[in-house]
Short mmCIF file of C-alpha atoms and ligand atoms in Angstrom, two decimals:
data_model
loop_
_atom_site.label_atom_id
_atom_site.label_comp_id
_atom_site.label_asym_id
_atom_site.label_seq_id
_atom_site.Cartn_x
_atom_site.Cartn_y
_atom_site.Cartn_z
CA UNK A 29 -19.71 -95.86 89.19
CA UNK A 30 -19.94 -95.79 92.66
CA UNK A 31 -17.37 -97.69 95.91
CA UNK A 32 -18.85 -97.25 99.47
CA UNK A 33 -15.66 -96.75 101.41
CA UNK A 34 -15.96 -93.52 103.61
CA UNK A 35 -12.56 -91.78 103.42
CA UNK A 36 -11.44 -88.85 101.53
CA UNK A 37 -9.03 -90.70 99.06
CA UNK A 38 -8.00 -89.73 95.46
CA UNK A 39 -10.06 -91.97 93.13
CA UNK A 40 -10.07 -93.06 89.69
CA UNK A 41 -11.93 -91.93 87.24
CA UNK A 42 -14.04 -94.66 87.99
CA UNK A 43 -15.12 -93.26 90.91
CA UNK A 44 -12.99 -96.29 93.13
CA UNK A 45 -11.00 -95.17 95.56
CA UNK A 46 -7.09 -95.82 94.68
CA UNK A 47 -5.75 -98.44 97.15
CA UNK A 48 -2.90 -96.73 98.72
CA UNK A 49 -5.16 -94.13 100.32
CA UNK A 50 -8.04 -96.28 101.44
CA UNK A 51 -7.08 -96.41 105.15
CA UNK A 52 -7.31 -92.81 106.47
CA UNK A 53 -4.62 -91.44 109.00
CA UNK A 54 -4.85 -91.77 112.61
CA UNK A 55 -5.82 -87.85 112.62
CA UNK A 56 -9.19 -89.10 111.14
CA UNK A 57 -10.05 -91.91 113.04
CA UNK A 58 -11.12 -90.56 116.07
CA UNK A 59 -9.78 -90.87 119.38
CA UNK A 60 -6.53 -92.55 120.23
CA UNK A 61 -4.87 -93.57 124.02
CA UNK A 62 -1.36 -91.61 123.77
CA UNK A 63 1.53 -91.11 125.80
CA UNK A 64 3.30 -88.91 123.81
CA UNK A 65 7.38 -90.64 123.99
CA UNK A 66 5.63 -94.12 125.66
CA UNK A 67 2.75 -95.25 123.37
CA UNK A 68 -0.08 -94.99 120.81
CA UNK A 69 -2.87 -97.78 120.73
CA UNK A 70 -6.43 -97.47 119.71
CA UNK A 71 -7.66 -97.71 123.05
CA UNK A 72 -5.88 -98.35 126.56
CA UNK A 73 -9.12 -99.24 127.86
CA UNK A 74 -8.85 -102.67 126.18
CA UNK A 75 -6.44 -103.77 128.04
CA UNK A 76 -8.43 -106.40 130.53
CA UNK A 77 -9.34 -108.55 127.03
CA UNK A 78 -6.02 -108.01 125.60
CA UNK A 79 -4.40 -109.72 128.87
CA UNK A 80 -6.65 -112.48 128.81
CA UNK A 81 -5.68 -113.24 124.76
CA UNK A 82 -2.36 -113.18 126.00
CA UNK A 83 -2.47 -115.76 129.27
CA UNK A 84 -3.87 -117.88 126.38
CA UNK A 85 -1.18 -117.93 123.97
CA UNK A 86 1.17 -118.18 126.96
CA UNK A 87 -0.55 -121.44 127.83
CA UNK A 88 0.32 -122.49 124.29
CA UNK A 89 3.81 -121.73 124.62
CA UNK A 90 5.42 -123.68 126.60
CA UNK A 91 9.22 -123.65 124.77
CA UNK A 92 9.00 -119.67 125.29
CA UNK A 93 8.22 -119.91 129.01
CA UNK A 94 10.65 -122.27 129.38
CA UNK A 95 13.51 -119.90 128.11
CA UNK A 96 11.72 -116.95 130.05
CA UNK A 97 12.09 -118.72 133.14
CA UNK A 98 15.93 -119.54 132.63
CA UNK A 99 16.75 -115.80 131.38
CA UNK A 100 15.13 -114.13 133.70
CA UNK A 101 17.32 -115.16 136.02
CA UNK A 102 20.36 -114.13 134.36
CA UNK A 103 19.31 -111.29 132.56
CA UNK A 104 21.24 -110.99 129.55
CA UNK A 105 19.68 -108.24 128.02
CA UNK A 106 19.67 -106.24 130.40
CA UNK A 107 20.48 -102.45 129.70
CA UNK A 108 19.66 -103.50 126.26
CA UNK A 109 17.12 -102.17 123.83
CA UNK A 110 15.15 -104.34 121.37
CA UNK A 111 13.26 -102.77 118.80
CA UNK A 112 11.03 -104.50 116.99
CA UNK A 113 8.46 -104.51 114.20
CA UNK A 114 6.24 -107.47 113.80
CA UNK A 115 2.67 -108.15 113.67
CA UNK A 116 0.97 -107.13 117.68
CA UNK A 117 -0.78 -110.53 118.06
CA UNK A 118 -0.93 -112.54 121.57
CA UNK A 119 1.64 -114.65 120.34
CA UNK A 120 3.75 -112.04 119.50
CA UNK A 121 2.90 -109.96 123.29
CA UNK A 122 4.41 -113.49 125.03
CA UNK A 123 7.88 -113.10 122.93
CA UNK A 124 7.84 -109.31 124.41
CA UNK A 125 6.93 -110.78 127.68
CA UNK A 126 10.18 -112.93 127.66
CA UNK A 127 12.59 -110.59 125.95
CA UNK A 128 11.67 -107.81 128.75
CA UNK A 129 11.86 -110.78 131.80
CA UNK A 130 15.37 -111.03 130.22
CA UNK A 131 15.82 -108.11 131.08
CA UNK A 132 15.57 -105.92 127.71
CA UNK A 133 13.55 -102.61 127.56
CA UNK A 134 11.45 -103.10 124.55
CA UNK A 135 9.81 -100.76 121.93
CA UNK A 136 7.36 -102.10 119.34
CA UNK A 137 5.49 -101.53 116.16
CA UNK A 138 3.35 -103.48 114.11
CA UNK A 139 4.59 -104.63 110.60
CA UNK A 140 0.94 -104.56 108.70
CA UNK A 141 -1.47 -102.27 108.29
CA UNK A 142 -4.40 -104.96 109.08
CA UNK A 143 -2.50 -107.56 111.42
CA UNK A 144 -2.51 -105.66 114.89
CA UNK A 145 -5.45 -107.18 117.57
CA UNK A 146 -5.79 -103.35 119.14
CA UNK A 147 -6.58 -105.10 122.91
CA UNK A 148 -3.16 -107.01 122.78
CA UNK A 149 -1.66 -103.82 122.20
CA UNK A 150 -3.38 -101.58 125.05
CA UNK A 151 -2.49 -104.95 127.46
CA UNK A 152 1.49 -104.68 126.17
CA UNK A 153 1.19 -100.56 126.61
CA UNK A 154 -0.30 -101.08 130.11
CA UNK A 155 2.57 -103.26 131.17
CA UNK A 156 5.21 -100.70 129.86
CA UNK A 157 6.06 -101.64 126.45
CA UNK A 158 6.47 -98.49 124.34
CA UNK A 159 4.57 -99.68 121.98
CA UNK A 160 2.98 -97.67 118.29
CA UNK A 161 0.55 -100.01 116.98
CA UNK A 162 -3.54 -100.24 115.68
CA UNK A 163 -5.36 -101.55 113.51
CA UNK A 164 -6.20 -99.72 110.28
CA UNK A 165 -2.69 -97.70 110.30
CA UNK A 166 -1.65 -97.11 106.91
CA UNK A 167 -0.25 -93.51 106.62
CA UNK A 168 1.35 -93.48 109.87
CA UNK A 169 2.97 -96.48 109.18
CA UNK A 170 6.35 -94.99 109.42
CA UNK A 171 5.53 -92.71 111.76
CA UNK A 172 5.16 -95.80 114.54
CA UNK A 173 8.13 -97.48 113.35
CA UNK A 174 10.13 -93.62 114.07
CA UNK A 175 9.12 -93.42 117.46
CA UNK A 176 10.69 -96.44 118.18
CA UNK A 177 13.87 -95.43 116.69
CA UNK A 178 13.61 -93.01 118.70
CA UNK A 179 14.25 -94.84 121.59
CA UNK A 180 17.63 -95.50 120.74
CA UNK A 181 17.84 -99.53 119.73
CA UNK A 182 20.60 -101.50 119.97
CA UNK A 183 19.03 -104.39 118.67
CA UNK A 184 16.21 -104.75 116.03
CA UNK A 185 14.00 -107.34 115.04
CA UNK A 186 11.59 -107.84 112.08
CA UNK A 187 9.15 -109.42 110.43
CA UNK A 188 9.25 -108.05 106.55
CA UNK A 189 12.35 -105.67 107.08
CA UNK A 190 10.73 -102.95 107.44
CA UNK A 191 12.64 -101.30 110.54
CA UNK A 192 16.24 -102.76 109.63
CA UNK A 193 15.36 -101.12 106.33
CA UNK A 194 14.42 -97.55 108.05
CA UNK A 195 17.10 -97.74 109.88
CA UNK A 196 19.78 -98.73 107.34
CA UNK A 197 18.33 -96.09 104.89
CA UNK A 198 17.23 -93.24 107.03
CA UNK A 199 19.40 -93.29 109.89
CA UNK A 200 22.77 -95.10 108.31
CA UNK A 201 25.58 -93.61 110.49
CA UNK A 202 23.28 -95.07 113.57
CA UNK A 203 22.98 -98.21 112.07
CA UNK A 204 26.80 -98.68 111.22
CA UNK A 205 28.30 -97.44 115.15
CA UNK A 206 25.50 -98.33 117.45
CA UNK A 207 23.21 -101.65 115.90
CA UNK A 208 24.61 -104.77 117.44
CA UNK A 209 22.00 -106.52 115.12
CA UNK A 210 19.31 -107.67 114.37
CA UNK A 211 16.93 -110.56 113.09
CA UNK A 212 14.63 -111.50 110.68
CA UNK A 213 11.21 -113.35 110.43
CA UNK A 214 10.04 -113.42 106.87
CA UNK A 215 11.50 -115.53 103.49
CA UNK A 216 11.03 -112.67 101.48
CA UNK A 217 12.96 -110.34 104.08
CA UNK A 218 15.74 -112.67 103.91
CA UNK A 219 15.99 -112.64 100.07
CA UNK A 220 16.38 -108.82 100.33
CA UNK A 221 19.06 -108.86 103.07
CA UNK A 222 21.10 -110.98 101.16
CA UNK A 223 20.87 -109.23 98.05
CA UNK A 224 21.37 -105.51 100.74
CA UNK A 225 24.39 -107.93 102.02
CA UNK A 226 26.13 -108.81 98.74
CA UNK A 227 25.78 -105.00 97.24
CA UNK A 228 27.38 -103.98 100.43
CA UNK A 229 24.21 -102.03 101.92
CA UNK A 230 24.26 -103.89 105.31
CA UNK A 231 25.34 -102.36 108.09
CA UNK A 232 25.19 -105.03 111.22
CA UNK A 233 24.80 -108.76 111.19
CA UNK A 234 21.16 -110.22 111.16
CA UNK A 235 20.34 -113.66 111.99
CA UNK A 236 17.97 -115.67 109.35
CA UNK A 237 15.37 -116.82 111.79
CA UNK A 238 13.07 -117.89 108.58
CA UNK A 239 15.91 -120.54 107.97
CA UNK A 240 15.96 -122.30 111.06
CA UNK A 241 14.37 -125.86 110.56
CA UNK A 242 11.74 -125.09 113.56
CA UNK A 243 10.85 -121.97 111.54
CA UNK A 244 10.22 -122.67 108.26
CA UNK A 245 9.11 -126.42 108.26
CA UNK A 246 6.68 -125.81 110.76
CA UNK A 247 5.26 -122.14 110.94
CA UNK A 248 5.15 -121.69 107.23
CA UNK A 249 4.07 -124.69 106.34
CA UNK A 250 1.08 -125.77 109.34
CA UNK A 251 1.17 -122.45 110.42
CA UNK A 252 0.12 -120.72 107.27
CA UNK A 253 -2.12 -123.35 105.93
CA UNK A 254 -4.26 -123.46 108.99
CA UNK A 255 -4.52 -119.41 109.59
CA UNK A 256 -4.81 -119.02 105.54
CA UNK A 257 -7.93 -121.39 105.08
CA UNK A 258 -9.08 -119.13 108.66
CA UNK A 259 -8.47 -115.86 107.52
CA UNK A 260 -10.73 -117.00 104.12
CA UNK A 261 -13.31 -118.91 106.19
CA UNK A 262 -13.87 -115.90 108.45
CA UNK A 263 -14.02 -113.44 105.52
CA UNK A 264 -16.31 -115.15 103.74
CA UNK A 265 -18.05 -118.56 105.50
CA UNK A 266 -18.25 -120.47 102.30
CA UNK A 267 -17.48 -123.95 101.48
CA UNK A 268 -14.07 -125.30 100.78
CA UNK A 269 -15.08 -128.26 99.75
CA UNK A 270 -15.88 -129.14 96.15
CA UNK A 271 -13.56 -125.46 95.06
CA UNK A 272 -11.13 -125.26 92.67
CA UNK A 273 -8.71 -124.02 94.34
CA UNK A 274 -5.79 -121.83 93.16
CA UNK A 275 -2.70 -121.57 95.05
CA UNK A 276 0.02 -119.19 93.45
CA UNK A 277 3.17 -120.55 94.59
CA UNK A 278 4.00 -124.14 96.00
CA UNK A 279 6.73 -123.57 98.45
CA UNK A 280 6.50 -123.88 102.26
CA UNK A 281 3.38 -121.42 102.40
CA UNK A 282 1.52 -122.57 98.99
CA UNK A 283 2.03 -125.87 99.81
CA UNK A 284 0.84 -126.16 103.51
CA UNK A 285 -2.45 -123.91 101.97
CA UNK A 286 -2.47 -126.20 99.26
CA UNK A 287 -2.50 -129.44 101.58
CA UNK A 288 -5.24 -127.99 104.28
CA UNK A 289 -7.65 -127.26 101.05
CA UNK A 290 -7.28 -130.43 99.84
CA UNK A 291 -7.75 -131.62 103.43
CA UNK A 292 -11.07 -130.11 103.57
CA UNK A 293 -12.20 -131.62 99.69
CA UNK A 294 -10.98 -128.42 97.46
CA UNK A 295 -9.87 -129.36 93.87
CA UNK A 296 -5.98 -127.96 94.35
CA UNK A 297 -4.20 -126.14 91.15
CA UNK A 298 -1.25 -125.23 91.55
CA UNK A 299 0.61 -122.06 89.58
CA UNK A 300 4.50 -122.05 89.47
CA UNK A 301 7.77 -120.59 88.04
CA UNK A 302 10.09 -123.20 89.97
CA UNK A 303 10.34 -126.12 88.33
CA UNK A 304 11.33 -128.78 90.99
CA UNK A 305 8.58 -126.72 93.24
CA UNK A 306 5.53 -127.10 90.77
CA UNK A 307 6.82 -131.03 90.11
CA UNK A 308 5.97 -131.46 93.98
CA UNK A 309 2.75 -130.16 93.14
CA UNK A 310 1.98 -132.60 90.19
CA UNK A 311 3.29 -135.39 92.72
CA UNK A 312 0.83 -134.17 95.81
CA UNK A 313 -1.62 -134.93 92.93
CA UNK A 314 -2.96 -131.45 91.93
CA UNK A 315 -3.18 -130.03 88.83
CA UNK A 316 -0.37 -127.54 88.25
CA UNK A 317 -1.25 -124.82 85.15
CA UNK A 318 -0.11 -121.73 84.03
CA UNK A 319 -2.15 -118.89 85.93
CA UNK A 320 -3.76 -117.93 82.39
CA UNK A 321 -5.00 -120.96 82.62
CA UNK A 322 -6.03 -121.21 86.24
CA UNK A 323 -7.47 -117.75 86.38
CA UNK A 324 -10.23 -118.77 84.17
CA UNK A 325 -10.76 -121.99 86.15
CA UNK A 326 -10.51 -121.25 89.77
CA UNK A 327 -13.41 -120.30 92.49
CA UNK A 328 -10.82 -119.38 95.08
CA UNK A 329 -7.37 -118.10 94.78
CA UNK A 330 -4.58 -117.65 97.51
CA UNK A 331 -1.07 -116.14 96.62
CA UNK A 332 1.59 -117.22 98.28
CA UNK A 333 4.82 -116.45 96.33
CA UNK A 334 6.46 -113.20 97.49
CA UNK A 335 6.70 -111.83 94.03
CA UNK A 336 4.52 -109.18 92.72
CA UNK A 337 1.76 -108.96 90.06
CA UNK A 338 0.93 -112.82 90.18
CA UNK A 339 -2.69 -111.94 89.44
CA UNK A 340 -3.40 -108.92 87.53
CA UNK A 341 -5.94 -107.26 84.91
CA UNK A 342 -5.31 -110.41 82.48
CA UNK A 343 -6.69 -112.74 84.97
CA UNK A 344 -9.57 -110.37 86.62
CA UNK A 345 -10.56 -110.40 82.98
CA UNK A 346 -11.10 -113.93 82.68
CA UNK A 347 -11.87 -115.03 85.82
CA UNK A 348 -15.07 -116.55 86.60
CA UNK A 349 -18.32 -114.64 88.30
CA UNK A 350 -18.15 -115.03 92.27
CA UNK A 351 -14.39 -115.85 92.12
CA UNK A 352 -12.56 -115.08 95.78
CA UNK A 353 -8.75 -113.85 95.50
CA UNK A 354 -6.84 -113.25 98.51
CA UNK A 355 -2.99 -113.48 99.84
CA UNK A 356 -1.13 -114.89 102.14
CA UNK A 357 2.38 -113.38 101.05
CA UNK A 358 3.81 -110.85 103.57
CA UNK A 359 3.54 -108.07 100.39
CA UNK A 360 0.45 -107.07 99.67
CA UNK A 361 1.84 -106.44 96.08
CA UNK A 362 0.73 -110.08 94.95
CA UNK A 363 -2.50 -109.21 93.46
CA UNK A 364 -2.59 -105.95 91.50
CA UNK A 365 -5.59 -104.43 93.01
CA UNK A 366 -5.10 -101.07 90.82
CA UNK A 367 -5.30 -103.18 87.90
CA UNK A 368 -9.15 -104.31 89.22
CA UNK A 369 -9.75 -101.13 90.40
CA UNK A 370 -9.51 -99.65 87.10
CA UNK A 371 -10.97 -101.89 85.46
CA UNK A 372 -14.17 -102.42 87.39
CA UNK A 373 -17.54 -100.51 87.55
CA UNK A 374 -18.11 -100.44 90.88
CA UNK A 375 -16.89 -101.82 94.83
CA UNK A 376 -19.39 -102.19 97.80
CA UNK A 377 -18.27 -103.88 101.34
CA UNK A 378 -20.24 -107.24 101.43
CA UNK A 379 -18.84 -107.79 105.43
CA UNK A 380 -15.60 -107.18 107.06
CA UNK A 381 -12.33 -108.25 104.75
CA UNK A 382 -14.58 -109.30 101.51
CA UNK A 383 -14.86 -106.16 98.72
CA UNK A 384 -17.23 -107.38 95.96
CA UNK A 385 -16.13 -105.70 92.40
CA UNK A 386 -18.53 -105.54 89.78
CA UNK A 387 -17.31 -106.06 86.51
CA UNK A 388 -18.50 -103.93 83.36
CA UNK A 389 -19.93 -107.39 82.17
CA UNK A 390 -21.58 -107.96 85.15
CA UNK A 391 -19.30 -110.46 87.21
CA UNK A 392 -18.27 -109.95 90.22
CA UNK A 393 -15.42 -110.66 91.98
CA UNK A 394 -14.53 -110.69 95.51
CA UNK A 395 -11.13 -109.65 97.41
CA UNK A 396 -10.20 -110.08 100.75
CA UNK A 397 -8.60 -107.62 103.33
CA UNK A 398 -7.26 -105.71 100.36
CA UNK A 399 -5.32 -108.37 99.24
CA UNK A 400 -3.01 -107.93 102.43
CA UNK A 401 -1.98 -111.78 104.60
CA UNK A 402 -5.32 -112.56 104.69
CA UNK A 403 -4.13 -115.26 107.63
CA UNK A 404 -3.73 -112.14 110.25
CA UNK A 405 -6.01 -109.57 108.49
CA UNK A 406 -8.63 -111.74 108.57
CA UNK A 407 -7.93 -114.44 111.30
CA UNK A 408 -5.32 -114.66 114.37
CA UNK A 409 -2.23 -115.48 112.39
CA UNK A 410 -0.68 -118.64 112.98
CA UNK A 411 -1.46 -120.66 116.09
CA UNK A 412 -0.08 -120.17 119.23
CA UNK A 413 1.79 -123.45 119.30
CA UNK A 414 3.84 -123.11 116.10
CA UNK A 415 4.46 -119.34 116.78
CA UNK A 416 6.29 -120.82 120.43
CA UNK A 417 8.98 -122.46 118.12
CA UNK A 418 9.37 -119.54 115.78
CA UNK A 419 9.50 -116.82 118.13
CA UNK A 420 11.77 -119.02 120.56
CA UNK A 421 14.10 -118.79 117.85
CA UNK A 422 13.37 -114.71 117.76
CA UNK A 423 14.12 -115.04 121.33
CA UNK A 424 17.53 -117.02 121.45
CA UNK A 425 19.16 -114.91 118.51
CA UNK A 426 18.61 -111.90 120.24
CA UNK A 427 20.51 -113.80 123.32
CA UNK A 428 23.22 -114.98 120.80
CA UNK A 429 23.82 -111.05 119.39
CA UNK A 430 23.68 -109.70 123.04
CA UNK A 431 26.47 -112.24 124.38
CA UNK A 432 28.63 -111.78 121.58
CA UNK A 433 28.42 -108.19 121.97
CA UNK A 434 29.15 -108.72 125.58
CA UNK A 435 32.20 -111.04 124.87
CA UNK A 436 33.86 -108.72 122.28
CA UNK A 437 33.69 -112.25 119.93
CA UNK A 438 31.46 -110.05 117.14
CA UNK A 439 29.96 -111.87 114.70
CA UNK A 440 30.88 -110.71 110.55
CA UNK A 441 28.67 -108.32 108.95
CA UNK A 442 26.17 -110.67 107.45
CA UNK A 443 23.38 -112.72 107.10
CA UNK A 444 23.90 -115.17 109.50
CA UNK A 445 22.42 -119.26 110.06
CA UNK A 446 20.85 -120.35 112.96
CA UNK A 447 22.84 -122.87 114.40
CA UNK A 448 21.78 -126.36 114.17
CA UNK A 449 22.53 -127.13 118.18
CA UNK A 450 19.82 -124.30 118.65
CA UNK A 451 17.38 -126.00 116.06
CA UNK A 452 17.44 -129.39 117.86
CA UNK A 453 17.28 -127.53 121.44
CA UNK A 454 14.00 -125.48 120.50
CA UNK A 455 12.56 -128.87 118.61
CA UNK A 456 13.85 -131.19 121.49
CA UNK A 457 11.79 -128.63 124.11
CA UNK A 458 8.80 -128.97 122.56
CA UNK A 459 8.79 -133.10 122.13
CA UNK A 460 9.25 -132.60 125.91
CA UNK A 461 6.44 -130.62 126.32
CA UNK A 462 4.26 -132.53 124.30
CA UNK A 463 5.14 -135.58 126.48
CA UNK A 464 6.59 -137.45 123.60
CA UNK A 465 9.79 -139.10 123.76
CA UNK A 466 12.24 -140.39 120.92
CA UNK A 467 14.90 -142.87 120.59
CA UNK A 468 19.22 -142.14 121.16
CA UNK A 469 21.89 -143.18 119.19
CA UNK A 470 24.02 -145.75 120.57
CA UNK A 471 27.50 -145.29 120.73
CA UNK A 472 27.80 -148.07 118.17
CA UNK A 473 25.30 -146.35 115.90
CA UNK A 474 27.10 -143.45 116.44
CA UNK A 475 30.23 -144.81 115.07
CA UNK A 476 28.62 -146.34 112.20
CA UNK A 477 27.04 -143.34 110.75
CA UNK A 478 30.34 -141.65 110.55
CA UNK A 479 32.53 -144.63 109.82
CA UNK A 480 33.72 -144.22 105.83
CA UNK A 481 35.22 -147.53 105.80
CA UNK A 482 31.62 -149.14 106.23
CA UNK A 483 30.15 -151.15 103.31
CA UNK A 484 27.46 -153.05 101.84
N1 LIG B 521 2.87 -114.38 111.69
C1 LIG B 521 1.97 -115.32 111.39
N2 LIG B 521 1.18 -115.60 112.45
C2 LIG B 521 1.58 -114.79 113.46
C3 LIG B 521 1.15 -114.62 114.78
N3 LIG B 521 0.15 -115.32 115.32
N4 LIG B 521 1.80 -113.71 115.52
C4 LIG B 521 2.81 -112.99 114.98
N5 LIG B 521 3.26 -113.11 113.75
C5 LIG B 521 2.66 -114.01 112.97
#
């Protein structure tokens, strides 16, 4: 029984190291670049490459610069503070760009363990951000997110509500007289403000940026298929084409994995619990099955459903030799890697984000970046130019919260819409910048559509 990874975890029996302790803290990882009350990144020293990654993205993001070139003149955040938590990519460095040419002083950490690019976040720490990110943090997880609570927010915005959370549990009587509000990135983060909302838990409004139209039609959907099929591509270099392949959940994730497989000649089952959700599977034309089923079938398998335990020690058991499981959900509680742990003789490192378990029977079975968003663990995340709509949407609630705070006109205690004006702004920005150009109503059409009295 042997596993390869160099840390001094608990382990099983076994001899495989239990997951939760498999990244070491930052006190054994060597040297870090700290200003102790500023920031923590792997290594300031990074920061030339990091700037370049970002001028990159920025030349991707054209709806972003747009707004950071009308705020910054009128500065409506200024004398604000935005804290927020949310994977350190160079997409994510160009939102902190514009909300600090707004005029906000911001304060970061990262929202994943695997997700932060460590040169992005010695560029942001260079330029003043106080930022607590690196790659490989795991224990100190909460430790980063604390230090930017410690700068006092008075806004906060996530990406798997993991700050709003903190702050609503740990620091409640701050949350309740000094949080103007907040936002929210994820699906799953949304679901679990709602249900904090209705039992009474939430303690400042936060707008559902997930449920704006140029959020989750777009990011999720060509944003997560693209990155997903990246992150597995980079982990692994083998062949899409020709796979079965399983996708665990067909919404707005599942299904943009499940249509850029199929793009590149995979054999696409789909698993389910919603019904209308797994009929749009059988009407895309895959195969939709029970994952009892699937598990035994499938050479690759991407979860993408938010819920946890989709594949666990019933479906490592039946699962075929050389079969690749990964996730794409923000959780990485999707695939229960204990379950495998225990149940498998042995672990080795085949290259970076693939661990090979050996089966008592001999098969073995491959995970990727511990079963955490393989998309960002793995890859980049989602593209630069879908990332410009969502985070422009980041970007204009946080201007919405400020100037109603300004105005006195407070929004309710909730979870709050984006509103549709804001929707057709960000989508009507990027036509523009795309050089595409689409037809009016005329003011006879107008009428027409909103004209009861019109027949057959
Ligand atoms: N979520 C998915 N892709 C991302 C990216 N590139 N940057 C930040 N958050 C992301």
């Amino acid at each position: 029984m042997s596993s390869d990874t160099n840390t001094t975890a608990a382990v099983h029996s076994n001899g495989i190291q239990v997951k939760p302790d498999v990244i070491p803290p930052r006190a054994e990882q060597g040297n870090f670049s700290e200003v102790e009350g500023q920031y923590c990144v792997r290594d300031i020293s990074l920061a030339d490459e990091g700037r370049r990654l970002i001028d990159w993205a920025e030349s991707r993001m054209p709806v972003l610069l747009t707004l950071r070139e009308k705020y910054s003149k009128t500065q409506p955040l200024k004398g604000l503070t935005i804290a927020g938590c949310l994977h350190v990519t160079k997409e994510t460095a160009v939102l902190i760009r514009t909300l600090a040419a707004a005029g906000a002083k911001v304060t970061w950490s990262g929202c994943n363990p695997l997700s932060t690019h460590d040169a992005v976040a010695a560029a942001l720490a260079e330029e003043g951000i106080s930022i607590y990110a690196w790659y490989g943090n795991g224990p100190d997880f909460y430790w980063c997110i604390d230090r930017t609570i410690d700068q006092e927010p008075d806004l906060t915005l996530d990406d798997g509500c993991d700050l709003i959370n903190t702050v609503h549990e740990r620091h409640a009587e701050y949350a309740k007289t000094r949080v103007i509000g907040g936002t929210e990135e994820t699906t799953t983060g949304i679901q679990r403000l709602r249900a904090r909302s209705e039992a009474g838990q939430l303690y400042y409004p936060v707008i559902a940026v997930n449920d704006a139209e140029t959020k989750w039609d777009f990011d999720n959907v060509y944003g997560t298929g693209q990155s997903t099929i990246d992150g597995i591509i980079r982990a692994t270099s083998v062949m899409i084409a020709g796979k079965k392949f399983v996708v665990a959940g067909h919404g707005h994730c599942g299904s943009g994995v499940a249509k850029r497989a199929s793009g590149l000649g995979a054999d696409v089952i789909i698993t389910e619990v919603k019904a209308t959700a797994a009929l749009k599977g059988v009407l895309e034309g895959y195969d939709v099955l029970p994952m009892d089923k699937a598990a035994a079938i499938g050479d690759i398998f991407c979860t993408a459903t938010g819920v946890k335990d989709v594949i666990r020690k019933r479906h490592f058991e039946v699962m075929k030799d050389g079969a690749i499981v990964c996730n794409t959900g923000h959780y990485d509680a999707e695939i229960n890697l204990k379950e495998l742990e225990e149940i498998a003789k042995s672990k080795r490192t085949i290259r970076k984000n693939c661990q090979e378990y050996t089966m008592a029977d001999g098969r073995r079975l491959y995970v990727l970046a511990e079963g955490r968003l393989v998309n960002l663990a793995a890859a980049e995340g989602h593209p630069s130019e879908v990332m410009d709509m969502s985070f422009a949407n980041q970007f204009m609630s946080h201007i919405r919260l400020a100037e109603a705070h300004t105005s006195g006109d407070k929004f309710p205690i909730e979870v709050l819409d984006i509103p549709v004006e804001q929707d057709q702004y960000i989508a009507q920005t990027k036509l523009k910048t795309l050089g595409t150009n689409i037809d009016e109503l005329t003011e006879e059409q107008q009428r027409y559509i909103t004209d009861y009295n019109a027949g057959t």
